[in-house]
Amino acid sequence: MDWIIFILVVVWLGIVSWFDIRKNEIPHSAWVIIPLIGACFYRTWQGNWALVLLTILVAAVSERERISQLFGWEEIGKMITWFPLLFLGVYLSVQTSPFATLAIIGFWAAWEFKWWGGADAVSAITVCLIWPSEIFIFAFLGVHIIVTIVLFMRSLIKGKSVKVHSVPGLPLLLLAIILYQIFQYFYILV
C-alpha cells in the first residue's frame, strides 16, 4: 500500500511540478484540492483525526474572507476571530504529531505571508498528511537547505554577489518525497 501511495504522489507532484516550472502556476486549484481531500480521508482512516481537524481549520482560516462574504458576517473575515479554533486544532494535533503540526502551521504561515504560493502550501500540507513523520520534515528541510546553498554559491561564483532566487516550490517538494523514500529505505535496512 505504501508504494502505491508513493507512486500516486510522485505522479501527481510530477504533473503539477511540470506546470509550476513552465508557467509558475497550476492550471486549476482542483489539482491540489482533490489530493488534499484524499489525504484528509487517508489520515482519518489511519487514525489521526486531530491532524485532519487542524488542516480543515487552516484551510478555513485561509478562506476567511470568502466565508465572511458568504455568511455576511464581517467578524469571520478577521484573523483574530479564528485564533481560538486554531489554538484548539494545534493543541489536539501536537499531542499525536508534533512535527507535522508545526509543519502544517509553518506551510500555512508561509502562504499567508506571501512567501509561498497557494499550490505550494496546499501540496506541502497534503504530503505532510500522508507522511506526518519527522523524517519527511527533515527531508523537506534538507532539500531546501541544499538548494539554497547551491543557489548561493552559484550567485557568488557567477555574479560575485548574493541574489535572492525564486525557485518553484512543487519540484522541491517532489525531490523531498523522493529523498524521504530513500531515507525510509535505508532506515528499514538499519
Backbone as a ProteinNet text record, in pm:
[ID]
protein_1_A
[PRIMARY]
MDWIIFILVVVWLGIVSWFDIRKNEIPHSAWVIIPLIGACFYRTWQGNWALVLLTILVAAVSERERISQLFGWEEIGKMITWFPLLFLGVYLSVQTSPFATLAIIGFWAAWEFKWWGGADAVSAITVCLIWPSEIFIFAFLGVHIIVTIVLFMRSLIKGKSVKVHSVPGLPLLLLAIILYQIFQYFYILV
[TERTIARY]
82.3	0	86.3	196.4	282.9	342.4	382.2	441.2	336.9	213.3	106.7	84.3	78.3	61	180.6	300.9	421	415.4	381	373.7	267.1	149.7	44	89.3	156.3	203.8	311.7	403.4	509.6	450.3	354.3	290.6	218.5	140.8	67.9	164.2	266.4	362.3	445.5	471.4	542.1	463.7	334.2	248.7	239.9	208.7	194.8	329.1	439.1	572.4	602.8	563.3	583.9	513	388	314.7	384	430.4	495.6	624.6	701.4	825.2	795.1	699.9	671.9	598.9	497.3	411.7	405.7	475	473.5	336.5	251.8	119.7	63.6	-38.2	-105.6	-231.9	-282.4	-394.8	-525.8	-545.6	-670.5	-644.8	-715.6	-695.4	-736.8	-817.2	-857.1	-735.5	-627	-506.1	-444.7	-474.9	-422.3	-532.9	-654.3	-764.1	-808.8	-821.8	-864.5	-763.8	-632.9	-537.9	-542.1	-567.3	-578.8	-696.3	-807.8	-925.6	-894.7	-829.8	-790.4	-696.2	-600.2	-506.2	-578.1	-678.9	-757.7	-830.1	-890.4	-957.4	-856.2	-742.3	-638.2	-589.3	-559.3	-509.1	-615.2	-742.6	-850.4	-859.8	-848.7	-851.7	-735.3	-620.9	-504.4	-517.9	-619.7	-647	-604	-553.9	-509.5	-605.6	-723.3	-825.3	-787	-705.1	-668.4	-585.8	-499.1	-420.7	-511.1	-611.6	-709.9	-791	-829.8	-902.8	-819.9	-691.8	-603.8	-597.8	-586.7	-580.7	-708.8	-822.4	-951.3	-960.6	-915.3	-917.8	-824.7	-705.8	-611.5	-670.2	-735.5	-798.8	-912.4	-989.1	-1098.9	-1044.6	-937.8	-878.2	-824.9	-769.1	-718.2	-830.2	-947.9	-1063.5	-1157.5	-1106.8	-1190.1	-1266.3	-1205.6	-1274	-1391.2	-1373.1	-1484.7	-1595.7	-1556.6	-1656.4	-1732.5	-1661.2	-1724.1	-1826.4	-1789.6	-1882.4	-2001.5	-1976	-2082.5	-2188.7	-2144.7	-2237.9	-2277.6	-2211.9	-2242.8	-2209	-2106	-2066.1	-1920.2	-1898.9	-1768	-1663.7	-1703.6	-1609.3	-1538.2	-1604.5	-1544.1	-1424.9	-1422.7	-1315.2	-1187.6	-1190.5	-1072.1	-995.9	-865.8	-779.4	-798	-813.3	-822.8	-941.8	-1046.1	-1164.3	-1131.6	-1037.6	-1004.4	-899.5	-831	-723.4	-766	-880.2	-917.2	-933.9	-994.6	-1010.4	-875.8	-789.5	-656.2	-578.1	-587.6	-519	-569	-700.7	-758.2	-706.3	-703.5	-652.4	-506.9	-426.3	-284.6	-270.4	-346.3	-339.4	-372	-476.6	-517.2	-418.5	-367.9	-283.3	-137.8	-89.6	50.9	77.6	-24.1	-6.9	25.5	-26.6	-1.6	106	117.2	213.3	274.4	369.3	422.8	493.6	574.6	646.3	550.5	454.3	357.4	271.3	235	155.4	230.4	355.3	436	459.6	477.9	498.6	373.9	257.7	133	112.8	135.1	123.7	227.4	348.9	453.7	421.7	370	333.8	221.6	125.2	13.8	63.2	150.6	205	285.2	359.5	436.4	343.1	227.6	130.8	67.3	31.5	-31.6	60.4	189.8	285.9	332.4	274.8	304.7	447.7	507.6	638.7	624.4	510.6	479.6	350.7	333.2	206.1	108.6	-17.5	-120.2	-104	-67.9	-49.5	67	172.7	287.5	246.4	174.3	133.7	36.8	-64.3	-163.3	-97.9	-7.2	62.3	150.1	220.5	305.9	221.9	108.8	19.2	-34.7	-69.2	-119	-16	107.2	213.7	240.3	229.9	250.5	140.6	20.3	-86.3	-59.9	-4.6	22.3	137.9	245.2	363.2	393.9	326.6	346.1	468.3	566.7	683.5	789.5	873.3	981.7	1084	1091.1	1185	1147.5	1017	975.1	1009.4	984.6	1013	1162.7	1246.5	1391.1	1432.5	1370.1	1398.7	1357.2	1242.8	1193.1	1291.1	1331.5	1427.4	1562.1	1605	1732.1	1736.5	1630.3	1623.5	1630.7	1557.5	1557.2	1692.9	1758.2	1890	1992.2	1989.6	2083	2061.5	1936.6	1907.2	1950.6	1926.7	1968.4	2119.9	2192.8	2339.9	2389.5	2332.6	2374.4	2347.5	2229.8	2198.2	2285.2	2315.2	2403.7	2543	2594.9	2728	2727.5	2623.2	2611.8	2611.3	2538.6	2534.6	2671.7	2741.9	2875.4	2974.7	2970.3	3066.2	3034.4	2907.7	2868.7	2860.1	2800.8	2777.6	2857.7	2939	3020.9	2937.3	2809.5	2722.5	2612.6	2545.2	2437.5	2305.2	2223.5	2091.9	1985.5	1866.5	1751.3	1695.9	1678.3	1628.7	1486.1	1410	1274.6	1275.3	1248.3	1251.6	1111.4	1061.8	930.6	931.4	830.3	827.1	784.5	699.4	648.6	756.4	850.2	958.6	1045.5	1063.2	1139.9	1065.3	933.9	852.8	863.9	864.2	882.2	1018	1122.9	1255.4	1256.4	1185	1178.2	1109.5	1006.3	936.2	1030.3	1105	1198.7	1308.2	1361.1	1461.9	1404.8	1280.9	1214.2	1208.1	1171.9	1163.2	1299.4	1403.8	1540	1577.2	1546.1	1571.7	1495.3	1369.2	1285.8	1346.4	1393.7	1451.4	1573.8	1663.2	1782.9	1751.6	1648.6	1608.1	1557.1	1484.8	1433.3	1548.2	1650	1764.6	1848.1	1851.3	1935.3	1868.5
-120.6	0	126.5	123.1	240.5	276.9	174.2	201.7	254.8	210.4	261.4	409.9	444.7	584.9	666.9	614.3	684.7	711.1	610.9	627.3	729.3	722.6	819.9	962.6	979.2	1112.6	1161.8	1075.2	1115.4	1154.2	1077.4	1111.9	1246.1	1263.3	1389.4	1507.6	1494.4	1603.7	1625.4	1518.8	1534.1	1619.1	1595.4	1672.3	1818.1	1842.3	1981.8	2053.3	1978.9	2040.2	2087.4	2008.2	2045.8	2178.4	2189.6	2316	2430.2	2401.6	2504.2	2554.2	2464.3	2503.3	2583	2537.8	2601.9	2734.1	2740.7	2858.8	2928.6	2875.8	2932.8	2927.4	2839.8	2819.8	2687.2	2640.9	2518.8	2558.7	2471.5	2511.6	2535.4	2464	2477.4	2435	2496.6	2464.2	2321.3	2258.7	2120.2	2026.3	2064	1983.4	1968	2058.7	2046.2	2021.2	2065.6	2047.8	1901.8	1836.8	1696.3	1607.2	1620.6	1541.1	1575	1702.5	1739.1	1667.2	1663.2	1592	1443.1	1386.1	1244.8	1218.9	1309.1	1294.1	1305.6	1390.9	1402.7	1271.6	1212	1082.2	974.5	973.9	874.8	889.8	1013.3	1035.4	1000.7	1029.9	991.9	840.1	773.1	627	568.7	636.6	592.1	623.1	700.8	722.8	857	947.4	1075.9	1186.7	1185.6	1284.2	1424.7	1436.9	1569.4	1647.1	1579.7	1644.6	1689.3	1610.1	1647.1	1767.7	1769.9	1885.4	2012.4	2005	2121	2165.7	2071.8	2104.3	2172.4	2122.9	2183.3	2324.8	2343	2476.6	2572.7	2525.1	2608.9	2647.2	2551.6	2580.9	2682.4	2668.9	2763.6	2903.6	2911.3	3042	3105.4	3025.5	3077.5	3135.1	3080.6	3126.1	3212.8	3274.8	3350.5	3464.6	3530.1	3642	3593.3	3482.3	3424.4	3375.8	3313.5	3266.9	3385.3	3492.9	3614.2	3670.2	3674.2	3723.2	3629.9	3500.1	3401.3	3414.9	3431.3	3441.9	3585.4	3682	3821.8	3865.1	3807.5	3836.4	3882.2	4009.8	4071.7	4017.4	3981.4	3933.3	3805.2	3722.1	3595.9	3622.9	3735.1	3769.5	3814.9	3830.5	3876.1	3757	3764.5	3656.2	3630.1	3734	3720.2	3632.7	3633.6	3552.9	3403.8	3364.9	3224.6	3170.5	3257.2	3210.9	3106.2	3118.7	3013	2875.8	2873.5	2745.6	2690.3	2778.1	2733.5	2679.1	2748.4	2702.7	2564.9	2543.3	2412.8	2305.9	2337.6	2242.4	2207.4	2307.3	2283.1	2200.5	2234.8	2164.1	2015.7	1985.6	1846.2	1768.8	1831.2	1757.5	1747.4	1843.2	1839.8	1721.5	1670.2	1557.2	1427.7	1414.4	1291.1	1307.6	1426.3	1450.6	1589.6	1606.5	1741.3	1801.6	1723.8	1777	1813.2	1725.1	1751.3	1872.4	1888.3	2003.6	2133.1	2138	2258.5	2283.3	2175.7	2190.8	2246.9	2195.8	2244.5	2391.6	2428.8	2569.9	2653.2	2601.6	2672.8	2688.2	2582.6	2590.4	2691.6	2689.1	2783.9	2927.5	2947.1	3081.2	3131.9	3043.8	3084	3134	3071.8	3117.7	3250.4	3260.7	3383.1	3504	3484.3	3594.2	3616	3539	3550.8	3508.7	3423.3	3367.7	3250.8	3183.9	3069.5	3096.3	3022.9	3025.1	2930.3	2945.6	2860.9	2714.2	2685.1	2546.1	2481.5	2557.9	2505.7	2468.8	2559.2	2535.6	2418.9	2415.8	2307.9	2173.7	2171.5	2046.5	1999	2090.8	2053.8	2001.5	2063.8	2015.3	1877.6	1858.3	1728	1619.2	1643.8	1545	1523.1	1628.1	1616.8	1531.1	1536.1	1449.5	1303.2	1281.9	1144.9	1084.7	1162.5	1117.1	1217.4	1205.9	1304.7	1278.7	1210.1	1176.5	1285.5	1284.9	1382.7	1355.6	1232.5	1201.4	1279.6	1289.4	1369.2	1516.4	1567.5	1708.7	1736.5	1645.2	1663.8	1654.1	1563.9	1554.6	1683.6	1735.8	1861.2	1975.5	1986.7	2090.4	2069.6	1944.3	1914.2	1956.8	1928.6	1969.2	2120.7	2190.1	2336.3	2396	2338.2	2386.9	2363.1	2245.3	2215	2309.2	2330.4	2420.1	2563.1	2606.7	2740.9	2756.6	2657.2	2663.5	2663.7	2578	2572.2	2705	2762.8	2891	3004	2998.9	3098.4	3091.7	2969.6	2951.7	2992.9	2958.7	2996.3	3148.1	3216.6	3363	3422.3	3367.9	3419.5	3396.1	3277.4	3244.1	3318.8	3317.4	3376.4	3528.2	3582.1	3726	3801.7	3732.8	3795.6	3868.1	3836.9	3894.2	3793.1	3816.1	3726.9	3784.5	3699.5	3740.7	3653.2	3706.8	3628.7	3559.6	3428.2	3349.6	3304.8	3298.4	3245.7	3108.1	3006.2	2868.3	2809.9	2742.2	2677.7	2577.1	2584	2501.4	2357.7	2334	2198.2	2098.6	2137	2041.8	2010.9	2109.6	2084.2	1987.4	2000.7	1908	1766.9	1755.5	1625.8	1565.1	1646.3	1597.8	1553.8	1627.4	1591.1	1456.2	1428.3	1299.7	1185.8	1207.4	1104.6	1084	1192.1	1181.6	1112	1142	1076.5	925.4	883.8	739.6	673.5	744.2	690.8	676.1	778.2	770.8	653.8	639.4	530.8	394.7	380.9	254.7	219.3	316.8	290.4	276.3	342.8	330.7	188.6	132.2	-3.3	-103.9	-77.6	-169.5	-168.9	-56.8	-43.6	-100.4
0	0	0	75.3	83.2	-52.6	-130.7	-262.4	-359.4	-345.8	-432.5	-404.7	-276.9	-238.5	-285.5	-267.9	-312.7	-463.1	-541.1	-687.2	-725.1	-661.5	-689.7	-657.8	-545.1	-505.9	-601.3	-641.2	-733.8	-869.4	-917.6	-1045.8	-1034	-927.7	-906.6	-896.1	-810.5	-794.5	-920.4	-994.5	-1120.9	-1219.3	-1227.7	-1319.8	-1276.4	-1148.2	-1104.1	-1101.4	-1081	-1087.1	-1228.9	-1326.6	-1465.7	-1495.8	-1449.2	-1467.1	-1392.3	-1271.3	-1189.2	-1254.7	-1311.6	-1378.9	-1505.9	-1583.7	-1712.8	-1701.2	-1613.4	-1610.6	-1475.7	-1376.5	-1241.5	-1175.8	-1223.7	-1164	-1211.5	-1140.8	-1183.6	-1259.7	-1348.3	-1432.7	-1356.4	-1247.3	-1171.6	-1027.5	-934.6	-793.1	-758.8	-843.4	-818.2	-816	-884.8	-885.9	-747.3	-655.9	-519.4	-417.6	-446.1	-350.6	-343.4	-458	-458.8	-386.1	-411.9	-332	-182.1	-147.2	-5.7	59.3	-8.7	44.1	58.5	-43.4	-34.7	81.3	103	214.3	348.7	355.6	480	510.3	407.7	428	468.6	402.4	432.8	576.4	619	754.1	857.4	828.8	920.6	929.8	816.7	812.1	892.4	891.8	967.4	1116.4	1154.4	1295.4	1352.4	1270.9	1323.5	1279.5	1336.6	1301.1	1346.1	1450.6	1501.2	1398.2	1326.6	1221.8	1107.2	1078.6	975.4	1021.8	1147.8	1202	1188.5	1222.4	1207.7	1061.8	971	828.7	782.7	826.4	790	846.6	969.6	1030.1	956.5	920.2	845.6	710.1	644.7	515.4	532.8	639.4	664.5	693.3	771.4	801.6	673.5	585.1	458.3	371.9	386.6	308.7	392.8	497.9	591.9	525.9	428.3	362.9	279.6	209.6	131.9	223.6	334.6	431.2	489.3	516.3	568.9	470.5	343.4	241.1	224.8	231.5	215.3	323.6	447.5	559.5	590.4	527.9	553.1	694.5	749.6	886.9	883.5	903.5	888.1	985.4	1104.4	1206.3	1163.4	1085.5	1041.7	950.5	884.6	793.5	862.4	994.1	1068.2	1126.3	1118.5	1166.1	1316	1394.2	1539.8	1581.2	1500.5	1529.7	1526.4	1443.6	1422.9	1520	1593.4	1680.7	1783.6	1850.1	1945.8	1879.8	1761.3	1692	1644.8	1594.1	1553.4	1672.6	1785	1904.9	1945.8	1939.9	1972.4	1876.7	1746.8	1648.5	1671.9	1703.1	1731.9	1859.1	1962	2089.5	2072.3	1996	1977.4	1890.4	1785.4	1691.8	1735.8	1813.8	1855.7	1948.3	2011.9	2102.6	2029.1	1907.4	1832.2	1725.6	1668.5	1560	1573.8	1665.1	1688.1	1566.9	1496.4	1380.2	1267.2	1241.5	1134.8	1169	1294.5	1336.8	1310.6	1354.2	1332.4	1183.6	1107.9	963.7	896.2	930.3	869.9	902.8	1026.8	1064	988.3	976	903.2	755.4	691	550	528.8	618.2	608.5	629	728.5	754.3	634.8	569.6	451.1	341.7	328.3	229.5	273.4	399	449.7	435.7	457.4	445	301.1	207.1	63.5	29.4	112.7	81.5	-15.4	-8	-93.1	-167.1	-276.4	-346.5	-278.6	-310.8	-251.1	-286.2	-411.6	-453.2	-378.6	-355.2	-280.3	-137.6	-72.8	66.2	77.2	-9.8	-3.8	-35.3	-132.8	-166.8	-52.2	12.2	124.8	241.7	266.9	373	337.1	210.3	164.3	189.8	149.9	168.7	317.7	395.8	540.3	604.6	549.9	599.8	563	445.4	402.3	482.3	499.4	574.2	686	800.7	908	997.1	944.9	1028.3	1022	1122.5	1124.7	1014.5	966.1	857.2	732.1	702.8	587.3	608.3	728.2	756.9	739.6	786.6	770.7	623.9	548.6	404.7	334.7	372.2	314.7	344.9	469.5	508.6	439.8	431.2	367.3	221.4	146.8	6	-4.7	79.5	73.8	113	210.3	251.1	139.5	79.6	-29.3	-147	-186.8	-299.1	-265.3	-142.4	-100.9	-108.8	-60.5	-64.4	-208.5	-293	-433.4	-502.9	-482.5	-545.9	-490.7	-362.6	-301.3	-363.6	-374.9	-433.7	-581.3	-651.9	-792.7	-808.8	-722.5	-727.3	-701.4	-603.1	-571.1	-684.2	-741.9	-848.4	-976.7	-1013.5	-1141.4	-1137.4	-1034.4	-1030.3	-927.9	-850.9	-746.2	-640.4	-634.7	-531.8	-499.5	-389.2	-345.9	-392.8	-454.4	-501.8	-437.9	-431.2	-388.1	-511.6	-502.7	-615.1	-588.2	-692.4	-684.6	-750	-672.3	-720.1	-706.1	-810	-797.5	-682.7	-598	-478.7	-500.1	-599.2	-618.8	-661	-749.7	-779.2	-656.5	-569.6	-446.9	-355.2	-351.5	-272.9	-330.3	-461.9	-527.1	-490.6	-494.3	-454.3	-307.9	-223	-80.8	-62	-140.6	-132.4	-172	-279.2	-324.8	-219.8	-165.2	-59.9	64.2	97.6	211.2	190.5	69.9	43.4	51.7	7.2	19	166.1	247.2	392.2	453.6	415.2	468.4	433.8	310.4	266	349.8	370.5	448.4	597.3	643.8	783.9	811.4	715.8	731.1	729.3	646.4	638.4	765.2	835.5	954.4	1073.8
[MASK]
++++++++++++++++++++++++++++++++++++++++++++++++++++++++++++++++++++++++++++++++++++++++++++++++++++++++++++++++++++++++++++++++++++++++++++++++++++++++++++++++++++++++++++++++++++++++++++++

